[in-house]
Amino acid sequence: MRDYLVFVYLLVILIQVPFYYQSGRDPILFDSKSGEAEKKLQDPVLLEADLEQVQDLLDSSQEILSASEDETSRLGRVEMNRAVLAWKRGKPQQAHELMVRSQEIFREKHGPDSFHVAALDLRIGELLLLSNRFQEALVHFRRGWQTVADYLGERSPFAVRMRFRQVTCLVSLGQLDEAARLCREGATDLVRVAYKQDSDFLNRTGGNLELLSAKGLFKRPPDGHENWRNYLSGLGPQPGESADMSDE
């Protein structure tokens, strides 16, 4: 499954996290190169020439860090961007390894309980989920969700998305009671931020709600709507559209 929006959210979240900048030209040049790469990676369609350009920008970013003997967490940002690039090239295992490496850098520089580490846990979890590795994904979601929710707010689009990614894992693993509990806790917020989510997420989440509703564990969709898929899809982007993340 090629869901570029999985990584767009990560880029937006981590770009907004303050990094510890040194004075001088190198940090500014690094930021310029990395920012250009991240902007390109948000494009849903990239040709091989575009991917090669991103690769060159990331190589340049890393060379700047090496030359300046940088001791901040910037290398974690580079590795995270390399993970995005690997996924876009159809290499999910390499993407996973790079995300883990990025998380290790953030853990070393910011501490094991930092937002940075928790955010990577959620992104690794989403990558594993999209590879149908539900049990492994759930471990990462459970480990990182509360820290991110405390930092951003439980009602933020990112936190809501990750709550319902857990629902997908739980439904896939047959743990329906817990899945229904999370749905009941987050249903109002899901509807409120549906327009911030991509259509694939809304369709899959809607399917989970329909299953739980059929089991008598969750309510039916609002009157006038045949099922949860159609209801949520009507609130969010249409197929092929990107999620609006302007306030993330």
PDB file of C-alpha atoms in Angstrom:
ATOM      1  CA  MET A   1       0.000   0.000   0.000  1.00  0.00           C
ATOM      2  CA  ARG A   2       1.484   3.308  -1.088  1.00  0.00           C
ATOM      3  CA  ASP A   3       0.044   5.831   1.322  1.00  0.00           C
ATOM      4  CA  TYR A   4       2.272   8.891   1.125  1.00  0.00           C
ATOM      5  CA  LEU A   5       0.110  10.719   3.654  1.00  0.00           C
ATOM      6  CA  VAL A   6       1.391   8.373   6.339  1.00  0.00           C
ATOM      7  CA  PHE A   7       4.689  10.178   6.120  1.00  0.00           C
ATOM      8  CA  VAL A   8       3.422  13.648   5.358  1.00  0.00           C
ATOM      9  CA  TYR A   9       1.992  13.755   8.887  1.00  0.00           C
ATOM     10  CA  LEU A  10       5.345  12.787  10.333  1.00  0.00           C
ATOM     11  CA  LEU A  11       7.102  15.485   8.355  1.00  0.00           C
ATOM     12  CA  VAL A  12       4.678  18.145   9.523  1.00  0.00           C
ATOM     13  CA  ILE A  13       4.897  17.074  13.156  1.00  0.00           C
ATOM     14  CA  LEU A  14       8.685  16.890  13.314  1.00  0.00           C
ATOM     15  CA  ILE A  15       9.276  20.051  11.307  1.00  0.00           C
ATOM     16  CA  GLN A  16       7.366  21.930  13.971  1.00  0.00           C
ATOM     17  CA  VAL A  17       9.409  20.464  16.821  1.00  0.00           C
ATOM     18  CA  PRO A  18      12.100  22.991  17.821  1.00  0.00           C
ATOM     19  CA  PHE A  19      15.629  21.835  17.106  1.00  0.00           C
ATOM     20  CA  TYR A  20      18.723  23.106  18.895  1.00  0.00           C
ATOM     21  CA  TYR A  21      20.407  25.336  16.355  1.00  0.00           C
ATOM     22  CA  GLN A  22      24.017  26.394  16.429  1.00  0.00           C
ATOM     23  CA  SER A  23      25.031  29.851  15.254  1.00  0.00           C
ATOM     24  CA  GLY A  24      26.567  30.236  11.812  1.00  0.00           C
ATOM     25  CA  ARG A  25      25.967  29.385   8.185  1.00  0.00           C
ATOM     26  CA  ASP A  26      25.843  25.584   8.354  1.00  0.00           C
ATOM     27  CA  PRO A  27      22.569  25.249  10.290  1.00  0.00           C
ATOM     28  CA  ILE A  28      20.854  27.651   7.889  1.00  0.00           C
ATOM     29  CA  LEU A  29      22.167  25.746   4.866  1.00  0.00           C
ATOM     30  CA  PHE A  30      21.140  22.445   6.445  1.00  0.00           C
ATOM     31  CA  ASP A  31      17.643  23.756   7.068  1.00  0.00           C
ATOM     32  CA  SER A  32      17.367  24.957   3.474  1.00  0.00           C
ATOM     33  CA  LYS A  33      18.439  21.627   1.999  1.00  0.00           C
ATOM     34  CA  SER A  34      16.282  19.569   4.370  1.00  0.00           C
ATOM     35  CA  GLY A  35      13.278  21.817   3.894  1.00  0.00           C
ATOM     36  CA  GLU A  36      13.527  21.517   0.113  1.00  0.00           C
ATOM     37  CA  ALA A  37      13.717  17.719   0.373  1.00  0.00           C
ATOM     38  CA  GLU A  38      10.728  17.585   2.721  1.00  0.00           C
ATOM     39  CA  LYS A  39       8.672  19.797   0.436  1.00  0.00           C
ATOM     40  CA  LYS A  40       9.342  17.471  -2.485  1.00  0.00           C
ATOM     41  CA  LEU A  41       8.526  14.400  -0.418  1.00  0.00           C
ATOM     42  CA  GLN A  42       5.033  15.755   0.217  1.00  0.00           C
ATOM     43  CA  ASP A  43       4.207  15.458  -3.488  1.00  0.00           C
ATOM     44  CA  PRO A  44       2.001  12.357  -4.000  1.00  0.00           C
ATOM     45  CA  VAL A  45       3.591  11.663  -7.385  1.00  0.00           C
ATOM     46  CA  LEU A  46       7.361  11.722  -7.802  1.00  0.00           C
ATOM     47  CA  LEU A  47       9.287  10.621 -10.875  1.00  0.00           C
ATOM     48  CA  GLU A  48      12.634   8.859 -10.537  1.00  0.00           C
ATOM     49  CA  ALA A  49      14.401  12.121 -11.352  1.00  0.00           C
ATOM     50  CA  ASP A  50      12.570  13.762  -8.431  1.00  0.00           C
ATOM     51  CA  LEU A  51      13.535  10.928  -6.096  1.00  0.00           C
ATOM     52  CA  GLU A  52      17.163  11.261  -7.151  1.00  0.00           C
ATOM     53  CA  GLN A  53      17.019  14.983  -6.445  1.00  0.00           C
ATOM     54  CA  VAL A  54      15.668  14.281  -2.965  1.00  0.00           C
ATOM     55  CA  GLN A  55      18.469  11.760  -2.444  1.00  0.00           C
ATOM     56  CA  ASP A  56      21.039  14.407  -3.424  1.00  0.00           C
ATOM     57  CA  LEU A  57      19.508  16.961  -1.056  1.00  0.00           C
ATOM     58  CA  LEU A  58      19.588  14.510   1.836  1.00  0.00           C
ATOM     59  CA  ASP A  59      23.185  13.543   1.053  1.00  0.00           C
ATOM     60  CA  SER A  60      24.100  17.239   1.052  1.00  0.00           C
ATOM     61  CA  SER A  61      22.304  17.735   4.359  1.00  0.00           C
ATOM     62  CA  GLN A  62      24.254  14.914   5.944  1.00  0.00           C
ATOM     63  CA  GLU A  63      27.536  16.203   4.541  1.00  0.00           C
ATOM     64  CA  ILE A  64      26.847  19.584   6.159  1.00  0.00           C
ATOM     65  CA  LEU A  65      26.343  17.887   9.511  1.00  0.00           C
ATOM     66  CA  SER A  66      29.542  15.865   9.154  1.00  0.00           C
ATOM     67  CA  ALA A  67      31.613  18.887   8.169  1.00  0.00           C
ATOM     68  CA  SER A  68      30.284  20.978  11.068  1.00  0.00           C
ATOM     69  CA  GLU A  69      30.623  18.141  13.607  1.00  0.00           C
ATOM     70  CA  ASP A  70      26.989  18.734  14.537  1.00  0.00           C
ATOM     71  CA  GLU A  71      25.957  17.311  17.906  1.00  0.00           C
ATOM     72  CA  THR A  72      22.232  18.037  17.794  1.00  0.00           C
ATOM     73  CA  SER A  73      19.381  15.737  16.720  1.00  0.00           C
ATOM     74  CA  ARG A  74      19.454  16.977  13.113  1.00  0.00           C
ATOM     75  CA  LEU A  75      20.759  13.652  11.860  1.00  0.00           C
ATOM     76  CA  GLY A  76      17.520  12.115  13.160  1.00  0.00           C
ATOM     77  CA  ARG A  77      15.653  14.426  10.829  1.00  0.00           C
ATOM     78  CA  VAL A  78      17.807  13.300   7.894  1.00  0.00           C
ATOM     79  CA  GLU A  79      17.227   9.633   8.691  1.00  0.00           C
ATOM     80  CA  MET A  80      13.505  10.206   9.002  1.00  0.00           C
ATOM     81  CA  ASN A  81      13.457  11.843   5.570  1.00  0.00           C
ATOM     82  CA  ARG A  82      15.442   8.930   4.181  1.00  0.00           C
ATOM     83  CA  ALA A  83      12.735   6.643   5.558  1.00  0.00           C
ATOM     84  CA  VAL A  84      10.106   8.602   3.622  1.00  0.00           C
ATOM     85  CA  LEU A  85      12.198   8.299   0.477  1.00  0.00           C
ATOM     86  CA  ALA A  86      12.629   4.550   0.963  1.00  0.00           C
ATOM     87  CA  TRP A  87       8.871   4.064   1.319  1.00  0.00           C
ATOM     88  CA  LYS A  88       8.199   6.047  -1.829  1.00  0.00           C
ATOM     89  CA  ARG A  89      10.627   3.775  -3.621  1.00  0.00           C
ATOM     90  CA  GLY A  90       8.657   0.743  -2.481  1.00  0.00           C
ATOM     91  CA  LYS A  91      11.109  -0.369   0.215  1.00  0.00           C
ATOM     92  CA  PRO A  92       9.057  -0.642   3.437  1.00  0.00           C
ATOM     93  CA  GLN A  93      11.663  -2.719   5.294  1.00  0.00           C
ATOM     94  CA  GLN A  94      14.362  -0.144   4.630  1.00  0.00           C
ATOM     95  CA  ALA A  95      11.926   2.597   5.632  1.00  0.00           C
ATOM     96  CA  HIS A  96      11.293   0.797   8.923  1.00  0.00           C
ATOM     97  CA  GLU A  97      15.014   0.432   9.646  1.00  0.00           C
ATOM     98  CA  LEU A  98      15.625   4.123   8.950  1.00  0.00           C
ATOM     99  CA  MET A  99      12.744   5.166  11.187  1.00  0.00           C
ATOM    100  CA  VAL A 100      14.136   3.067  14.003  1.00  0.00           C
ATOM    101  CA  ARG A 101      17.550   4.657  13.481  1.00  0.00           C
ATOM    102  CA  SER A 102      15.985   8.122  13.524  1.00  0.00           C
ATOM    103  CA  GLN A 103      14.188   7.299  16.758  1.00  0.00           C
ATOM    104  CA  GLU A 104      17.427   6.113  18.359  1.00  0.00           C
ATOM    105  CA  ILE A 105      19.028   9.473  17.581  1.00  0.00           C
ATOM    106  CA  PHE A 106      16.111  11.397  19.057  1.00  0.00           C
ATOM    107  CA  ARG A 107      16.175   9.135  22.112  1.00  0.00           C
ATOM    108  CA  GLU A 108      19.876   9.851  22.643  1.00  0.00           C
ATOM    109  CA  LYS A 109      19.554  13.602  22.142  1.00  0.00           C
ATOM    110  CA  HIS A 110      16.177  14.334  23.735  1.00  0.00           C
ATOM    111  CA  GLY A 111      15.613  11.457  26.139  1.00  0.00           C
ATOM    112  CA  PRO A 112      13.434   8.325  26.057  1.00  0.00           C
ATOM    113  CA  ASP A 113      10.301  10.147  27.225  1.00  0.00           C
ATOM    114  CA  SER A 114      10.501  12.997  24.714  1.00  0.00           C
ATOM    115  CA  PHE A 115       7.843  13.926  22.224  1.00  0.00           C
ATOM    116  CA  HIS A 116      10.284  13.189  19.412  1.00  0.00           C
ATOM    117  CA  VAL A 117      10.652   9.541  20.439  1.00  0.00           C
ATOM    118  CA  ALA A 118       6.907   9.107  20.974  1.00  0.00           C
ATOM    119  CA  ALA A 119       6.079  10.654  17.584  1.00  0.00           C
ATOM    120  CA  LEU A 120       8.431   8.190  15.893  1.00  0.00           C
ATOM    121  CA  ASP A 121       6.780   5.334  17.786  1.00  0.00           C
ATOM    122  CA  LEU A 122       3.455   6.310  16.241  1.00  0.00           C
ATOM    123  CA  ARG A 123       4.904   6.671  12.760  1.00  0.00           C
ATOM    124  CA  ILE A 124       6.669   3.311  13.024  1.00  0.00           C
ATOM    125  CA  GLY A 125       3.377   1.870  14.219  1.00  0.00           C
ATOM    126  CA  GLU A 126       1.539   3.250  11.214  1.00  0.00           C
ATOM    127  CA  LEU A 127       4.159   1.870   8.843  1.00  0.00           C
ATOM    128  CA  LEU A 128       3.847  -1.570  10.442  1.00  0.00           C
ATOM    129  CA  LEU A 129       0.055  -1.358  10.286  1.00  0.00           C
ATOM    130  CA  LEU A 130       0.159  -0.641   6.564  1.00  0.00           C
ATOM    131  CA  SER A 131       2.358  -3.716   6.216  1.00  0.00           C
ATOM    132  CA  ASN A 132      -0.316  -5.743   8.093  1.00  0.00           C
ATOM    133  CA  ARG A 133       1.976  -6.277  11.089  1.00  0.00           C
ATOM    134  CA  PHE A 134      -0.821  -5.434  13.498  1.00  0.00           C
ATOM    135  CA  GLN A 135       0.519  -6.832  16.775  1.00  0.00           C
ATOM    136  CA  GLU A 136       3.869  -5.098  16.368  1.00  0.00           C
ATOM    137  CA  ALA A 137       2.153  -1.887  15.332  1.00  0.00           C
ATOM    138  CA  LEU A 138      -0.079  -1.930  18.394  1.00  0.00           C
ATOM    139  CA  VAL A 139       2.947  -2.072  20.703  1.00  0.00           C
ATOM    140  CA  HIS A 140       4.290   1.143  19.166  1.00  0.00           C
ATOM    141  CA  PHE A 141       0.913   2.890  19.238  1.00  0.00           C
ATOM    142  CA  ARG A 142       0.371   2.057  22.902  1.00  0.00           C
ATOM    143  CA  ARG A 143       3.864   3.187  23.831  1.00  0.00           C
ATOM    144  CA  GLY A 144       3.772   6.537  22.083  1.00  0.00           C
ATOM    145  CA  TRP A 145       0.162   7.705  21.966  1.00  0.00           C
ATOM    146  CA  GLN A 146      -0.292   9.276  25.398  1.00  0.00           C
ATOM    147  CA  THR A 147       2.895  11.350  25.226  1.00  0.00           C
ATOM    148  CA  VAL A 148       1.927  12.731  21.827  1.00  0.00           C
ATOM    149  CA  ALA A 149      -1.666  13.322  22.929  1.00  0.00           C
ATOM    150  CA  ASP A 150      -0.430  15.198  26.012  1.00  0.00           C
ATOM    151  CA  TYR A 151       1.865  17.327  23.842  1.00  0.00           C
ATOM    152  CA  LEU A 152      -0.552  18.097  21.006  1.00  0.00           C
ATOM    153  CA  GLY A 153      -3.881  17.535  22.740  1.00  0.00           C
ATOM    154  CA  GLU A 154      -6.071  14.451  22.447  1.00  0.00           C
ATOM    155  CA  ARG A 155      -8.374  16.273  20.034  1.00  0.00           C
ATOM    156  CA  SER A 156      -5.621  17.195  17.569  1.00  0.00           C
ATOM    157  CA  PRO A 157      -5.968  15.622  14.101  1.00  0.00           C
ATOM    158  CA  PHE A 158      -2.729  13.684  14.566  1.00  0.00           C
ATOM    159  CA  ALA A 159      -3.713  12.231  17.947  1.00  0.00           C
ATOM    160  CA  VAL A 160      -7.190  11.337  16.687  1.00  0.00           C
ATOM    161  CA  ARG A 161      -5.704   9.618  13.657  1.00  0.00           C
ATOM    162  CA  MET A 162      -3.411   7.563  15.856  1.00  0.00           C
ATOM    163  CA  ARG A 163      -6.234   6.588  18.205  1.00  0.00           C
ATOM    164  CA  PHE A 164      -8.147   5.132  15.272  1.00  0.00           C
ATOM    165  CA  ARG A 165      -5.061   3.474  13.851  1.00  0.00           C
ATOM    166  CA  GLN A 166      -5.056   1.539  17.117  1.00  0.00           C
ATOM    167  CA  VAL A 167      -8.688   0.659  16.443  1.00  0.00           C
ATOM    168  CA  THR A 168      -7.661  -0.847  13.107  1.00  0.00           C
ATOM    169  CA  CYS A 169      -5.032  -3.005  14.822  1.00  0.00           C
ATOM    170  CA  LEU A 170      -7.450  -4.146  17.516  1.00  0.00           C
ATOM    171  CA  VAL A 171     -10.184  -5.020  15.034  1.00  0.00           C
ATOM    172  CA  SER A 172      -7.690  -6.935  12.899  1.00  0.00           C
ATOM    173  CA  LEU A 173      -6.544  -8.844  15.990  1.00  0.00           C
ATOM    174  CA  GLY A 174     -10.123  -9.614  17.084  1.00  0.00           C
ATOM    175  CA  GLN A 175      -9.961  -7.447  20.216  1.00  0.00           C
ATOM    176  CA  LEU A 176     -13.313  -5.860  19.517  1.00  0.00           C
ATOM    177  CA  ASP A 177     -14.303  -4.725  23.009  1.00  0.00           C
ATOM    178  CA  GLU A 178     -11.207  -2.577  23.390  1.00  0.00           C
ATOM    179  CA  ALA A 179     -11.584  -1.310  19.842  1.00  0.00           C
ATOM    180  CA  ALA A 180     -15.153  -0.252  20.590  1.00  0.00           C
ATOM    181  CA  ARG A 181     -14.045   1.523  23.764  1.00  0.00           C
ATOM    182  CA  LEU A 182     -11.514   3.612  21.840  1.00  0.00           C
ATOM    183  CA  CYS A 183     -14.157   4.409  19.238  1.00  0.00           C
ATOM    184  CA  ARG A 184     -16.609   5.608  21.852  1.00  0.00           C
ATOM    185  CA  GLU A 185     -13.925   7.798  23.430  1.00  0.00           C
ATOM    186  CA  GLY A 186     -12.896   9.376  20.139  1.00  0.00           C
ATOM    187  CA  ALA A 187     -15.963   9.309  17.876  1.00  0.00           C
ATOM    188  CA  THR A 188     -16.887  12.980  18.318  1.00  0.00           C
ATOM    189  CA  ASP A 189     -13.335  14.105  17.625  1.00  0.00           C
ATOM    190  CA  LEU A 190     -13.082  11.808  14.600  1.00  0.00           C
ATOM    191  CA  VAL A 191     -16.060  13.512  13.015  1.00  0.00           C
ATOM    192  CA  ARG A 192     -14.686  16.944  13.899  1.00  0.00           C
ATOM    193  CA  VAL A 193     -11.298  16.382  12.230  1.00  0.00           C
ATOM    194  CA  ALA A 194     -12.380  14.090   9.385  1.00  0.00           C
ATOM    195  CA  TYR A 195     -11.682  16.830   6.828  1.00  0.00           C
ATOM    196  CA  LYS A 196      -8.042  16.776   7.979  1.00  0.00           C
ATOM    197  CA  GLN A 197      -7.608  13.085   7.117  1.00  0.00           C
ATOM    198  CA  ASP A 198      -6.989  11.275   3.842  1.00  0.00           C
ATOM    199  CA  SER A 199      -9.664   9.222   2.123  1.00  0.00           C
ATOM    200  CA  ASP A 200      -7.897   5.863   2.631  1.00  0.00           C
ATOM    201  CA  PHE A 201      -7.812   6.405   6.391  1.00  0.00           C
ATOM    202  CA  LEU A 202     -11.475   7.424   6.497  1.00  0.00           C
ATOM    203  CA  ASN A 203     -12.546   4.449   4.402  1.00  0.00           C
ATOM    204  CA  ARG A 204     -10.676   1.947   6.555  1.00  0.00           C
ATOM    205  CA  THR A 205     -11.827   3.556   9.779  1.00  0.00           C
ATOM    206  CA  GLY A 206     -15.403   3.634   8.522  1.00  0.00           C
ATOM    207  CA  GLY A 207     -15.190  -0.082   7.812  1.00  0.00           C
ATOM    208  CA  ASN A 208     -14.068  -0.723  11.376  1.00  0.00           C
ATOM    209  CA  LEU A 209     -16.984   1.277  12.754  1.00  0.00           C
ATOM    210  CA  GLU A 210     -19.409  -0.662  10.562  1.00  0.00           C
ATOM    211  CA  LEU A 211     -18.093  -3.979  11.845  1.00  0.00           C
ATOM    212  CA  LEU A 212     -18.353  -2.863  15.471  1.00  0.00           C
ATOM    213  CA  SER A 213     -21.830  -1.471  14.841  1.00  0.00           C
ATOM    214  CA  ALA A 214     -22.957  -4.783  13.319  1.00  0.00           C
ATOM    215  CA  LYS A 215     -21.699  -6.548  16.456  1.00  0.00           C
ATOM    216  CA  GLY A 216     -23.753  -4.222  18.642  1.00  0.00           C
ATOM    217  CA  LEU A 217     -20.609  -2.672  20.135  1.00  0.00           C
ATOM    218  CA  PHE A 218     -20.921   0.764  18.554  1.00  0.00           C
ATOM    219  CA  LYS A 219     -23.691   3.083  17.453  1.00  0.00           C
ATOM    220  CA  ARG A 220     -25.043   3.357  13.929  1.00  0.00           C
ATOM    221  CA  PRO A 221     -24.142   6.347  11.729  1.00  0.00           C
ATOM    222  CA  PRO A 222     -26.278   9.499  11.932  1.00  0.00           C
ATOM    223  CA  ASP A 223     -29.743   9.376  10.374  1.00  0.00           C
ATOM    224  CA  GLY A 224     -29.762   9.654   6.617  1.00  0.00           C
ATOM    225  CA  HIS A 225     -26.458   7.812   6.173  1.00  0.00           C
ATOM    226  CA  GLU A 226     -26.370   4.199   5.063  1.00  0.00           C
ATOM    227  CA  ASN A 227     -23.022   3.362   6.635  1.00  0.00           C
ATOM    228  CA  TRP A 228     -20.001   4.850   8.390  1.00  0.00           C
ATOM    229  CA  ARG A 229     -17.777   4.687   5.309  1.00  0.00           C
ATOM    230  CA  ASN A 230     -20.023   6.972   3.305  1.00  0.00           C
ATOM    231  CA  TYR A 231     -20.616   9.281   6.237  1.00  0.00           C
ATOM    232  CA  LEU A 232     -16.919   9.798   7.028  1.00  0.00           C
ATOM    233  CA  SER A 233     -15.947  10.024   3.368  1.00  0.00           C
ATOM    234  CA  GLY A 234     -18.465  12.806   2.948  1.00  0.00           C
ATOM    235  CA  LEU A 235     -16.728  14.749   5.709  1.00  0.00           C
ATOM    236  CA  GLY A 236     -13.188  14.315   4.457  1.00  0.00           C
ATOM    237  CA  PRO A 237     -11.126  14.632   1.266  1.00  0.00           C
ATOM    238  CA  GLN A 238     -12.303  12.827  -1.823  1.00  0.00           C
ATOM    239  CA  PRO A 239     -10.145  10.041  -3.302  1.00  0.00           C
ATOM    240  CA  GLY A 240      -6.913  11.446  -4.693  1.00  0.00           C
ATOM    241  CA  GLU A 241      -7.019  14.587  -2.549  1.00  0.00           C
ATOM    242  CA  SER A 242      -4.551  15.393   0.176  1.00  0.00           C
ATOM    243  CA  ALA A 243      -5.490  16.048   3.768  1.00  0.00           C
ATOM    244  CA  ASP A 244      -5.402  19.685   4.853  1.00  0.00           C
ATOM    245  CA  MET A 245      -2.878  19.911   7.660  1.00  0.00           C
ATOM    246  CA  SER A 246      -2.560  23.676   7.919  1.00  0.00           C
ATOM    247  CA  ASP A 247      -3.006  23.765  11.689  1.00  0.00           C
ATOM    248  CA  GLU A 248      -0.951  20.664  12.537  1.00  0.00           C
TER     249      GLU A 248
END
